[in-house]
Amino acid sequence: MTNPAASRSAPLTSDAARALGDRAQGLLDQLARVTDEPGRVDRTYLSPAHARSIDLVGGWMRGLGLATRVDAVATLRGRREADVTPETAKTLLIGSHIDTVLDAGKLDGCLGVIAGLLVVEEIEKRGVKLPFALEILAFGDEEGVRFPTALSSSSAVTGTYRREWLEVRDRDGRSLAEALADFGCDTARIDEARIDPAGVIGWLELHIEQGPLLEHWGLPLGVVTSIAGQSRFSFTLQGVAGHAGTVPMELRRDALTGLAEIALTVERVGRQGTNGLVATVGRVDVKPGAGNTVPGRIEATLDIRAGADAPRLVAIDRIRHEAERIAARRGLGFELHRHIDVPTCPMDDDLQAAFARSVASLDLDVRRLPSGAGHDAMAMARAFPAAMLFVRSKDGISHNPREWSSPEDIGLGVEALVRTVLDLAERARGGAT
Ligand code: GLV
Ligand code: MN
Ligand code: MN
């Protein structure tokens, strides 16, 4: 098909959607086999599995004719030049992340990268000539699981990388600077990872919803309006380790019971919040961690998000204040460190409209929804028009190996992304209203 307008107007049969979804799922299954922990999906930033995933996805990119490179923060980039006046053409950025949480599903992030590859494949198959370049980005540090950083790889692309991140350490004491160097990245060249916004049309990210709304509405796709702001902290409680048989209850300074009280406070503050406020203590290390020793020290994390900034900031103040009181009453030292603070992020109106037109062209109701999860689009929006399209998640489950979307829904998502690229191409040529 050589007429791009024609290829973006007809509804897709469910067989065609399933075929496209099956193609995506086949690649996602292969990517999910690249893991640091056999039997489950673990692929954290700069791990051996991350390196192997770059080799795998980079090979697929080269197979599609993309020119690939890995930038100074280990983002894999695959570029297809414009078919028309490539010297002056702008670039449309597409993608998501290939790092995962621990014991992850197969779709979070990876879908957006694979969908970018399938856009290139479909553009070639349909014989479309694009007036802009495509660059498919596979970020490595979206989840912030290994290091306490905030969307660091996408921040490098927008020129908002913070060099103090290089000093943060993983649980084994390895600094981010050391891990990047081991990975073969030259941290002196991080500035060169920046993409000049003057040459960029925008950022498109296809992602699973990771929540229950689309399923509740009976819709496969939804256009994202904004992304919830998030703050992430680590905190410590310092008590006194002691013999579990000899230290009487009234003389204990037990860091774990202090943590228990603080975690319940976090839950209570979260429940009382507005604008979808959520607050989570997600990781707790108990030291020294022996069954016959009163816990002397706690190292834990706190994650707070909301659809607007004010409720999040109010909740942080309340939790900090109440945790300090609990710790003081129990004779515990308390320290809270903020690592990540990303404000609520609206998506670009024009790109939302482009996604909406593509969803409508598939004969689907257009629904809009906010995102509670964080995404690379939050960092990309600092420099470029950015938008996201969500694919329905089964039972709203994510960050869990049961994360699943049907092949038909995935196929519709990929087709909507393809059509959005065709739509933007048509507009760039001045041919559509
Ligand atoms: C990323 O998935 C996040 O929202 O934590
Ligand atoms: Mn994600
Ligand atoms: Mn995630």
Tab-separated table of C-alpha atoms and ligand atoms in Angstrom:
chain	number	residue	atom	x	y	z
A	1	MET	CA	0.000	0.000	0.000
A	2	THR	CA	1.584	3.296	-1.014
A	3	ASN	CA	-1.109	5.721	0.051
A	4	PRO	CA	-0.569	6.423	3.739
A	5	ALA	CA	-3.986	8.035	4.172
A	6	ALA	CA	-5.686	4.855	2.957
A	7	SER	CA	-3.732	2.682	5.349
A	8	ARG	CA	-4.876	4.672	8.356
A	9	SER	CA	-8.598	4.825	7.824
A	10	ALA	CA	-10.127	1.348	7.730
A	11	PRO	CA	-11.030	-0.585	10.909
A	12	LEU	CA	-8.755	-3.557	11.546
A	13	THR	CA	-10.245	-7.048	11.457
A	14	SER	CA	-9.728	-8.991	14.646
A	15	ASP	CA	-7.638	-11.525	12.678
A	16	ALA	CA	-5.332	-8.748	11.483
A	17	ALA	CA	-5.094	-7.307	15.011
A	18	ARG	CA	-4.288	-10.743	16.420
A	19	ALA	CA	-1.633	-11.365	13.750
A	20	LEU	CA	0.099	-8.098	14.629
A	21	GLY	CA	-0.257	-8.845	18.344
A	22	ASP	CA	1.146	-12.353	17.887
A	23	ARG	CA	4.130	-10.907	16.046
A	24	ALA	CA	4.735	-8.508	18.952
A	25	GLN	CA	4.193	-11.235	21.556
A	26	GLY	CA	6.713	-13.525	19.841
A	27	LEU	CA	9.399	-10.841	20.190
A	28	LEU	CA	8.302	-10.017	23.758
A	29	ASP	CA	8.587	-13.703	24.705
A	30	GLN	CA	12.137	-13.840	23.349
A	31	LEU	CA	13.071	-10.664	25.215
A	32	ALA	CA	11.582	-12.038	28.442
A	33	ARG	CA	13.964	-14.990	28.232
A	34	VAL	CA	16.847	-12.551	28.710
A	35	THR	CA	17.047	-12.462	32.489
A	36	ASP	CA	19.535	-12.310	35.342
A	37	GLU	CA	17.509	-14.854	37.323
A	38	PRO	CA	16.528	-18.091	35.542
A	39	GLY	CA	12.835	-18.908	35.885
A	40	ARG	CA	11.667	-15.342	36.188
A	41	VAL	CA	12.185	-11.959	34.516
A	42	ASP	CA	14.807	-9.794	36.268
A	43	ARG	CA	16.618	-7.255	34.120
A	44	THR	CA	17.853	-4.295	36.092
A	45	TYR	CA	19.910	-1.388	34.778
A	46	LEU	CA	23.426	-2.290	33.571
A	47	SER	CA	23.110	-5.946	34.571
A	48	PRO	CA	24.429	-8.785	32.374
A	49	ALA	CA	20.860	-9.400	31.159
A	50	HIS	CA	20.513	-5.729	30.246
A	51	ALA	CA	23.642	-6.082	28.084
A	52	ARG	CA	22.249	-9.210	26.411
A	53	SER	CA	18.895	-7.512	25.802
A	54	ILE	CA	20.699	-4.656	24.018
A	55	ASP	CA	22.406	-7.244	21.793
A	56	LEU	CA	19.094	-8.968	21.050
A	57	VAL	CA	16.994	-5.860	20.375
A	58	GLY	CA	19.903	-4.157	18.595
A	59	GLY	CA	20.119	-7.173	16.280
A	60	TRP	CA	16.393	-6.879	15.502
A	61	MET	CA	16.875	-3.174	14.812
A	62	ARG	CA	19.742	-3.815	12.407
A	63	GLY	CA	17.659	-6.514	10.727
A	64	LEU	CA	15.084	-3.821	9.978
A	65	GLY	CA	17.757	-1.603	8.467
A	66	LEU	CA	18.076	0.758	11.448
A	67	ALA	CA	21.450	2.296	12.281
A	68	THR	CA	22.085	1.417	15.929
A	69	ARG	CA	24.198	2.823	18.703
A	70	VAL	CA	24.331	2.679	22.474
A	71	ASP	CA	24.707	6.079	24.135
A	72	ALA	CA	26.746	7.023	27.213
A	73	VAL	CA	23.998	5.917	29.637
A	74	ALA	CA	23.327	2.620	27.807
A	75	THR	CA	20.214	3.630	25.896
A	76	LEU	CA	19.922	1.572	22.723
A	77	ARG	CA	18.947	3.750	19.770
A	78	GLY	CA	17.895	2.623	16.309
A	79	ARG	CA	17.495	5.228	13.591
A	80	ARG	CA	15.683	5.228	10.277
A	81	GLU	CA	16.405	8.337	8.213
A	82	ALA	CA	13.603	10.258	6.502
A	83	ASP	CA	12.710	9.218	2.965
A	84	VAL	CA	12.193	12.835	1.917
A	85	THR	CA	14.869	15.561	2.332
A	86	PRO	CA	16.698	13.651	5.067
A	87	GLU	CA	19.208	16.506	5.519
A	88	THR	CA	16.560	18.870	6.904
A	89	ALA	CA	13.944	16.433	8.213
A	90	LYS	CA	12.975	16.343	11.865
A	91	THR	CA	12.866	13.169	13.981
A	92	LEU	CA	9.956	11.378	15.620
A	93	LEU	CA	11.060	9.514	18.759
A	94	ILE	CA	9.309	6.256	19.728
A	95	GLY	CA	10.011	3.708	22.436
A	96	SER	CA	10.047	2.903	26.140
A	97	HIS	CA	12.318	0.870	28.456
A	98	ILE	CA	13.849	-2.608	28.515
A	99	ASP	CA	14.806	-2.714	32.196
A	100	THR	CA	12.350	-4.489	34.485
A	101	VAL	CA	11.330	-4.750	38.105
A	102	LEU	CA	12.224	-7.948	40.000
A	103	ASP	CA	10.078	-10.940	39.044
A	104	ALA	CA	8.514	-8.843	36.297
A	105	GLY	CA	5.999	-9.458	33.555
A	106	LYS	CA	6.872	-9.414	29.871
A	107	LEU	CA	5.114	-6.230	28.765
A	108	ASP	CA	5.993	-3.266	30.995
A	109	GLY	CA	8.248	-1.041	28.884
A	110	CYS	CA	9.225	-3.756	26.431
A	111	LEU	CA	5.926	-3.382	24.563
A	112	GLY	CA	6.757	0.239	23.680
A	113	VAL	CA	10.162	-0.731	22.298
A	114	ILE	CA	8.869	-3.715	20.313
A	115	ALA	CA	5.978	-1.585	19.014
A	116	GLY	CA	8.547	0.921	17.736
A	117	LEU	CA	10.257	-1.871	15.787
A	118	LEU	CA	6.933	-3.025	14.375
A	119	VAL	CA	6.159	0.536	13.277
A	120	VAL	CA	9.350	0.431	11.190
A	121	GLU	CA	8.445	-3.021	9.858
A	122	GLU	CA	4.923	-1.916	8.908
A	123	ILE	CA	6.142	1.328	7.318
A	124	GLU	CA	8.438	-0.726	5.075
A	125	LYS	CA	5.748	-3.329	4.352
A	126	ARG	CA	3.186	-0.677	3.423
A	127	GLY	CA	5.696	1.145	1.223
A	128	VAL	CA	5.207	4.451	3.040
A	129	LYS	CA	7.680	7.277	2.461
A	130	LEU	CA	8.147	9.310	5.622
A	131	PRO	CA	9.032	13.020	5.680
A	132	PHE	CA	10.747	12.598	9.070
A	133	ALA	CA	13.298	10.274	10.618
A	134	LEU	CA	12.262	7.690	13.206
A	135	GLU	CA	14.430	6.967	16.216
A	136	ILE	CA	13.479	4.012	18.389
A	137	LEU	CA	14.792	4.356	21.952
A	138	ALA	CA	15.147	1.474	24.415
A	139	PHE	CA	15.911	3.039	27.788
A	140	GLY	CA	17.653	1.069	30.529
A	141	ASP	CA	16.852	2.974	33.716
A	142	GLU	CA	13.120	3.539	33.955
A	143	GLU	CA	12.242	1.372	36.922
A	144	GLY	CA	14.860	2.808	39.288
A	145	VAL	CA	15.172	-0.616	40.950
A	146	ARG	CA	18.932	-1.073	41.056
A	147	PHE	CA	19.925	2.551	41.720
A	148	PRO	CA	17.873	5.276	43.434
A	149	THR	CA	17.719	7.409	40.295
A	150	ALA	CA	14.775	8.976	38.508
A	151	LEU	CA	14.370	8.099	34.839
A	152	SER	CA	18.080	8.738	34.367
A	153	SER	CA	18.463	7.376	30.837
A	154	SER	CA	15.568	9.408	29.421
A	155	SER	CA	16.812	12.433	31.377
A	156	ALA	CA	20.113	12.199	29.487
A	157	VAL	CA	18.222	12.475	26.197
A	158	THR	CA	16.529	15.667	27.374
A	159	GLY	CA	19.733	17.191	28.760
A	160	THR	CA	18.466	16.995	32.364
A	161	TYR	CA	20.808	14.277	33.654
A	162	ARG	CA	22.097	15.087	37.152
A	163	ARG	CA	25.742	14.220	37.549
A	164	GLU	CA	25.286	13.584	41.275
A	165	TRP	CA	23.386	10.432	40.252
A	166	LEU	CA	26.767	8.973	39.277
A	167	GLU	CA	27.648	8.744	42.972
A	168	VAL	CA	24.587	6.732	44.088
A	169	ARG	CA	25.206	3.089	44.957
A	170	ASP	CA	23.365	-0.172	44.475
A	171	ARG	CA	22.785	-2.644	47.317
A	172	ASP	CA	26.226	-4.173	46.692
A	173	GLY	CA	27.904	-0.800	47.153
A	174	ARG	CA	28.714	-0.346	43.457
A	175	SER	CA	28.352	3.269	42.298
A	176	LEU	CA	26.417	4.151	39.164
A	177	ALA	CA	29.626	5.627	37.694
A	178	GLU	CA	31.423	2.314	38.247
A	179	ALA	CA	28.562	0.278	36.819
A	180	LEU	CA	28.392	2.477	33.707
A	181	ALA	CA	32.164	2.175	33.218
A	182	ASP	CA	31.976	-1.637	33.596
A	183	PHE	CA	29.220	-1.612	30.971
A	184	GLY	CA	31.529	0.194	28.543
A	185	CYS	CA	29.835	3.598	28.833
A	186	ASP	CA	31.912	6.784	28.868
A	187	THR	CA	30.382	9.039	31.519
A	188	ALA	CA	32.389	12.003	30.201
A	189	ARG	CA	30.110	11.865	27.144
A	190	ILE	CA	26.706	11.928	28.841
A	191	ASP	CA	26.049	15.428	27.469
A	192	GLU	CA	26.305	13.966	23.970
A	193	ALA	CA	23.292	11.749	24.674
A	194	ARG	CA	21.089	14.866	24.553
A	195	ILE	CA	18.845	15.233	21.514
A	196	ASP	CA	18.268	18.826	20.385
A	197	PRO	CA	14.528	19.552	20.779
A	198	ALA	CA	14.636	21.840	17.729
A	199	GLY	CA	14.920	18.752	15.531
A	200	VAL	CA	12.272	16.641	17.282
A	201	ILE	CA	8.583	16.249	16.429
A	202	GLY	CA	7.780	14.462	19.651
A	203	TRP	CA	7.884	11.281	21.737
A	204	LEU	CA	5.308	8.493	21.373
A	205	GLU	CA	5.165	5.702	23.981
A	206	LEU	CA	2.852	2.722	23.777
A	207	HIS	CA	2.535	1.053	27.188
A	208	ILE	CA	0.280	-1.314	29.039
A	209	GLU	CA	-2.128	0.466	31.369
A	210	GLN	CA	-0.978	-1.453	34.489
A	211	GLY	CA	-4.341	-0.630	36.068
A	212	PRO	CA	-7.989	-1.700	35.766
A	213	LEU	CA	-9.797	1.223	34.062
A	214	LEU	CA	-9.736	0.141	30.408
A	215	GLU	CA	-10.881	-3.338	31.376
A	216	HIS	CA	-13.642	-1.797	33.468
A	217	TRP	CA	-14.759	0.318	30.486
A	218	GLY	CA	-14.501	-2.631	28.071
A	219	LEU	CA	-12.010	-0.789	25.854
A	220	PRO	CA	-8.691	-2.051	24.454
A	221	LEU	CA	-6.979	1.361	24.193
A	222	GLY	CA	-6.896	4.665	26.051
A	223	VAL	CA	-5.161	7.997	25.479
A	224	VAL	CA	-3.139	9.220	28.464
A	225	THR	CA	-3.888	12.727	29.718
A	226	SER	CA	-1.194	13.095	32.377
A	227	ILE	CA	1.196	11.092	34.535
A	228	ALA	CA	1.063	11.148	38.321
A	229	GLY	CA	3.920	12.925	40.057
A	230	GLN	CA	6.109	10.732	42.230
A	231	SER	CA	8.564	11.089	45.080
A	232	ARG	CA	10.763	8.251	46.253
A	233	PHE	CA	12.790	8.080	49.443
A	234	SER	CA	15.034	5.792	51.377
A	235	PHE	CA	14.911	5.931	55.146
A	236	THR	CA	16.723	4.386	58.072
A	237	LEU	CA	15.676	3.627	61.616
A	238	GLN	CA	18.555	3.142	64.006
A	239	GLY	CA	17.849	1.211	67.211
A	240	VAL	CA	19.980	-1.125	69.271
A	241	ALA	CA	20.524	-4.768	68.337
A	242	GLY	CA	20.370	-7.084	71.341
A	243	HIS	CA	19.867	-10.626	72.591
A	244	ALA	CA	16.283	-11.756	71.944
A	245	GLY	CA	16.393	-13.766	75.175
A	246	THR	CA	17.843	-11.235	77.576
A	247	VAL	CA	16.718	-7.706	76.631
A	248	PRO	CA	13.391	-7.077	78.413
A	249	MET	CA	10.572	-5.661	76.337
A	250	GLU	CA	10.532	-2.283	78.059
A	251	LEU	CA	14.252	-1.734	77.480
A	252	ARG	CA	14.270	-2.514	73.762
A	253	ARG	CA	14.927	-0.055	70.960
A	254	ASP	CA	13.615	-2.357	68.249
A	255	ALA	CA	13.940	-0.803	64.780
A	256	LEU	CA	11.507	-3.282	63.192
A	257	THR	CA	8.558	-2.538	65.473
A	258	GLY	CA	9.230	1.165	64.803
A	259	LEU	CA	9.102	0.412	61.082
A	260	ALA	CA	5.810	-1.450	61.532
A	261	GLU	CA	4.227	1.599	63.120
A	262	ILE	CA	5.604	3.907	60.433
A	263	ALA	CA	4.394	1.593	57.624
A	264	LEU	CA	0.873	1.683	59.073
A	265	THR	CA	1.080	5.477	59.228
A	266	VAL	CA	2.118	5.557	55.571
A	267	GLU	CA	-0.914	3.415	54.729
A	268	ARG	CA	-3.256	5.643	56.743
A	269	VAL	CA	-1.950	8.868	55.168
A	270	GLY	CA	-2.244	7.263	51.729
A	271	ARG	CA	-5.860	6.269	52.368
A	272	GLN	CA	-6.777	9.755	53.536
A	273	GLY	CA	-5.300	11.505	50.486
A	274	THR	CA	-6.994	12.931	47.410
A	275	ASN	CA	-6.234	12.871	43.651
A	276	GLY	CA	-5.375	9.179	43.686
A	277	LEU	CA	-2.723	9.543	46.386
A	278	VAL	CA	-0.855	6.288	46.998
A	279	ALA	CA	1.963	5.656	49.473
A	280	THR	CA	4.050	2.490	49.679
A	281	VAL	CA	6.846	1.049	51.775
A	282	GLY	CA	8.163	-1.411	49.185
A	283	ARG	CA	11.503	-2.674	50.442
A	284	VAL	CA	12.710	-3.321	53.951
A	285	ASP	CA	16.120	-4.606	55.019
A	286	VAL	CA	16.245	-5.738	58.645
A	287	LYS	CA	19.692	-5.700	60.256
A	288	PRO	CA	21.276	-7.837	61.489
A	289	GLY	CA	18.410	-10.113	60.411
A	290	ALA	CA	18.827	-13.037	62.814
A	291	GLY	CA	15.904	-14.784	64.497
A	292	ASN	CA	17.443	-14.515	67.964
A	293	THR	CA	18.480	-10.837	67.745
A	294	VAL	CA	16.369	-7.734	68.416
A	295	PRO	CA	16.438	-5.820	65.087
A	296	GLY	CA	18.938	-2.964	65.428
A	297	ARG	CA	18.546	-1.186	62.123
A	298	ILE	CA	16.069	-0.825	59.290
A	299	GLU	CA	16.811	0.397	55.766
A	300	ALA	CA	13.611	0.906	53.806
A	301	THR	CA	12.034	2.720	50.874
A	302	LEU	CA	9.017	4.994	50.581
A	303	ASP	CA	7.187	5.779	47.314
A	304	ILE	CA	4.471	8.471	47.198
A	305	ARG	CA	2.419	9.472	44.144
A	306	ALA	CA	-0.677	11.457	43.250
A	307	GLY	CA	-2.425	12.879	40.207
A	308	ALA	CA	-1.708	16.428	41.443
A	309	ASP	CA	1.344	17.837	43.194
A	310	ALA	CA	-0.233	19.413	46.289
A	311	PRO	CA	-1.671	16.213	47.847
A	312	ARG	CA	1.653	14.465	47.291
A	313	LEU	CA	3.638	17.226	48.968
A	314	VAL	CA	1.196	17.436	51.889
A	315	ALA	CA	1.410	13.654	52.382
A	316	ILE	CA	5.211	13.770	52.406
A	317	ASP	CA	5.162	16.401	55.162
A	318	ARG	CA	2.641	14.435	57.235
A	319	ILE	CA	4.535	11.166	56.907
A	320	ARG	CA	7.841	12.819	57.745
A	321	HIS	CA	6.366	14.512	60.809
A	322	GLU	CA	4.576	11.415	62.122
A	323	ALA	CA	7.570	9.136	61.471
A	324	GLU	CA	9.820	11.517	63.414
A	325	ARG	CA	7.401	11.413	66.351
A	326	ILE	CA	7.164	7.611	66.296
A	327	ALA	CA	10.942	7.259	66.131
A	328	ALA	CA	11.510	9.749	68.970
A	329	ARG	CA	8.954	7.998	71.194
A	330	ARG	CA	10.714	4.666	70.596
A	331	GLY	CA	14.253	6.017	71.046
A	332	LEU	CA	15.147	5.373	67.406
A	333	GLY	CA	17.248	7.496	65.072
A	334	PHE	CA	15.326	8.379	61.886
A	335	GLU	CA	16.765	9.666	58.605
A	336	LEU	CA	14.829	10.256	55.405
A	337	HIS	CA	16.518	10.892	52.037
A	338	ARG	CA	14.606	12.010	48.971
A	339	HIS	CA	16.036	10.509	45.760
A	340	ILE	CA	13.317	11.160	43.259
A	341	ASP	CA	10.883	14.020	42.883
A	342	VAL	CA	9.095	14.196	39.559
A	343	PRO	CA	6.096	16.526	39.271
A	344	THR	CA	2.764	15.578	37.747
A	345	CYS	CA	3.211	15.669	34.008
A	346	PRO	CA	0.513	16.546	31.445
A	347	MET	CA	0.801	14.957	28.005
A	348	ASP	CA	0.967	17.071	24.852
A	349	ASP	CA	-2.486	18.084	23.543
A	350	ASP	CA	-1.660	17.781	19.833
A	351	LEU	CA	-0.104	14.333	20.174
A	352	GLN	CA	-3.014	13.196	22.377
A	353	ALA	CA	-5.290	14.316	19.546
A	354	ALA	CA	-3.194	12.353	17.030
A	355	PHE	CA	-3.484	9.198	19.162
A	356	ALA	CA	-7.224	9.847	19.541
A	357	ARG	CA	-7.695	10.078	15.755
A	358	SER	CA	-5.914	6.760	15.303
A	359	VAL	CA	-7.988	5.059	17.977
A	360	ALA	CA	-11.167	6.439	16.362
A	361	SER	CA	-9.999	5.212	12.927
A	362	LEU	CA	-10.019	1.695	14.383
A	363	ASP	CA	-13.721	2.137	15.170
A	364	LEU	CA	-13.015	2.242	18.890
A	365	ASP	CA	-14.392	4.646	21.474
A	366	VAL	CA	-11.799	7.223	22.446
A	367	ARG	CA	-11.371	7.383	26.220
A	368	ARG	CA	-8.761	9.365	28.085
A	369	LEU	CA	-7.224	8.433	31.405
A	370	PRO	CA	-4.396	9.532	33.699
A	371	SER	CA	-1.447	7.279	34.491
A	372	GLY	CA	-0.660	6.341	38.087
A	373	ALA	CA	2.568	4.615	37.047
A	374	GLY	CA	5.686	6.578	36.142
A	375	HIS	CA	7.040	6.520	32.586
A	376	ASP	CA	9.942	7.747	30.482
A	377	ALA	CA	7.403	10.124	28.913
A	378	MET	CA	7.673	12.214	32.116
A	379	ALA	CA	11.322	12.911	31.444
A	380	MET	CA	10.813	13.247	27.688
A	381	ALA	CA	8.082	15.843	28.242
A	382	ARG	CA	10.701	18.196	29.729
A	383	ALA	CA	12.129	18.744	26.249
A	384	PHE	CA	9.705	17.382	23.653
A	385	PRO	CA	5.962	17.123	23.027
A	386	ALA	CA	5.231	13.709	24.565
A	387	ALA	CA	2.212	11.403	24.559
A	388	MET	CA	1.275	7.887	25.587
A	389	LEU	CA	-1.272	5.329	24.490
A	390	PHE	CA	-2.335	2.608	26.924
A	391	VAL	CA	-3.266	-0.985	26.117
A	392	ARG	CA	-5.749	-2.757	28.398
A	393	SER	CA	-4.129	-4.886	31.140
A	394	LYS	CA	-5.796	-8.121	32.239
A	395	ASP	CA	-7.119	-7.620	35.792
A	396	GLY	CA	-5.057	-4.408	35.913
A	397	ILE	CA	-2.060	-6.464	37.051
A	398	SER	CA	1.517	-5.275	36.535
A	399	HIS	CA	4.926	-5.505	38.208
A	400	ASN	CA	3.983	-9.147	38.495
A	401	PRO	CA	4.673	-12.158	36.243
A	402	ARG	CA	0.892	-12.410	35.674
A	403	GLU	CA	0.960	-9.131	33.721
A	404	TRP	CA	-0.902	-9.887	30.462
A	405	SER	CA	-2.692	-8.206	27.556
A	406	SER	CA	-4.442	-10.145	24.813
A	407	PRO	CA	-2.704	-10.454	21.427
A	408	GLU	CA	-5.680	-8.675	19.873
A	409	ASP	CA	-5.366	-5.693	22.223
A	410	ILE	CA	-1.611	-5.555	21.653
A	411	GLY	CA	-2.185	-5.684	17.895
A	412	LEU	CA	-4.688	-2.812	18.110
A	413	GLY	CA	-2.169	-0.815	20.139
A	414	VAL	CA	0.595	-1.381	17.615
A	415	GLU	CA	-1.719	-0.550	14.711
A	416	ALA	CA	-2.835	2.652	16.460
A	417	LEU	CA	0.814	3.614	16.874
A	418	VAL	CA	1.521	2.887	13.191
A	419	ARG	CA	-1.492	4.987	12.191
A	420	THR	CA	-0.387	7.829	14.447
A	421	VAL	CA	2.955	7.897	12.642
A	422	LEU	CA	1.135	7.907	9.288
A	423	ASP	CA	-1.178	10.661	10.525
A	424	LEU	CA	1.768	12.815	11.626
A	425	ALA	CA	3.462	12.144	8.279
A	426	GLU	CA	0.357	13.295	6.436
A	427	ARG	CA	0.211	16.472	8.529
A	428	ALA	CA	3.925	17.124	8.057
A	429	ARG	CA	3.306	17.027	4.326
A	430	GLY	CA	0.447	19.499	4.845
A	431	GLY	CA	-2.040	17.004	3.452
A	432	ALA	CA	-4.516	16.591	6.313
A	433	THR	CA	-6.652	18.770	8.512
B	1	GLV	C1	7.558	2.387	37.064
B	1	GLV	O1	6.977	1.418	36.613
B	1	GLV	C2	6.992	3.034	38.202
B	1	GLV	O2	5.967	3.717	38.037
B	1	GLV	O3	7.464	2.790	39.311
B	2	MN	MN	7.043	0.947	32.334
B	3	MN	MN	7.325	-0.553	35.649
